[in-house]
XYZ file of C-alpha atoms in Angstrom:
65
model
C 10.797 25.381 16.667
C 14.877 25.360 16.039
C 14.687 29.138 16.414
C 12.798 28.670 19.994
C 15.507 26.345 20.986
C 18.238 28.042 19.969
C 16.803 31.487 21.542
C 16.569 29.659 24.777
C 19.939 27.978 24.793
C 22.214 30.973 23.616
C 20.002 34.030 24.336
C 17.869 33.683 27.485
C 20.253 31.360 28.843
C 23.480 33.331 27.966
C 26.036 32.284 30.547
C 24.368 29.212 31.922
C 26.136 26.196 30.921
C 23.042 24.169 32.443
C 20.507 25.609 30.195
C 22.207 24.446 27.196
C 21.859 20.711 28.500
C 17.850 21.084 28.371
C 16.516 19.667 25.068
C 13.257 21.611 24.936
C 11.820 20.369 21.718
C 14.890 18.907 20.192
C 13.383 15.465 20.661
C 10.683 16.494 18.411
C 11.893 18.616 15.901
C 15.108 16.814 14.738
C 13.449 14.041 13.550
C 10.744 16.453 11.565
C 13.575 18.614 10.293
C 15.690 15.686 9.110
C 12.626 14.054 7.275
C 11.742 17.255 5.535
C 15.529 17.406 4.270
C 15.672 13.913 3.235
C 12.352 14.572 0.985
C 14.159 18.037 -0.436
C 16.757 15.721 -1.449
C 15.195 12.988 -2.821
C 13.270 15.427 -4.854
C 16.058 17.234 -5.977
C 17.609 13.571 -7.157
C 14.395 12.693 -9.123
C 14.366 16.325 -10.960
C 18.147 15.489 -12.141
C 17.264 11.910 -13.172
C 13.999 12.957 -14.869
C 16.135 15.954 -16.681
C 18.984 14.027 -17.764
C 17.029 11.087 -19.085
C 13.114 11.732 -19.691
C 12.599 8.253 -20.744
C 13.543 6.750 -17.109
C 10.773 8.904 -15.736
C 9.816 5.351 -13.449
C 13.211 5.599 -11.638
C 11.832 8.892 -10.372
C 9.021 7.090 -9.337
C 11.277 4.462 -7.475
C 13.353 7.285 -5.712
C 10.542 9.154 -4.635
C 8.261 6.032 -2.824
């Protein structure tokens, strides 16, 4: 979805300043991509906590929830 927006703004609408103001699928893909990034970061921190202190696995459950 992001690639579609970028293509429409910068390739198909090259030189057309009005085309950049058109949101296209941004209202849909911005929350979607933000939630995926947040999930990846939370999983990373859960993994780091688990590796540093294996007896604190319950912290991973709290952070992951």
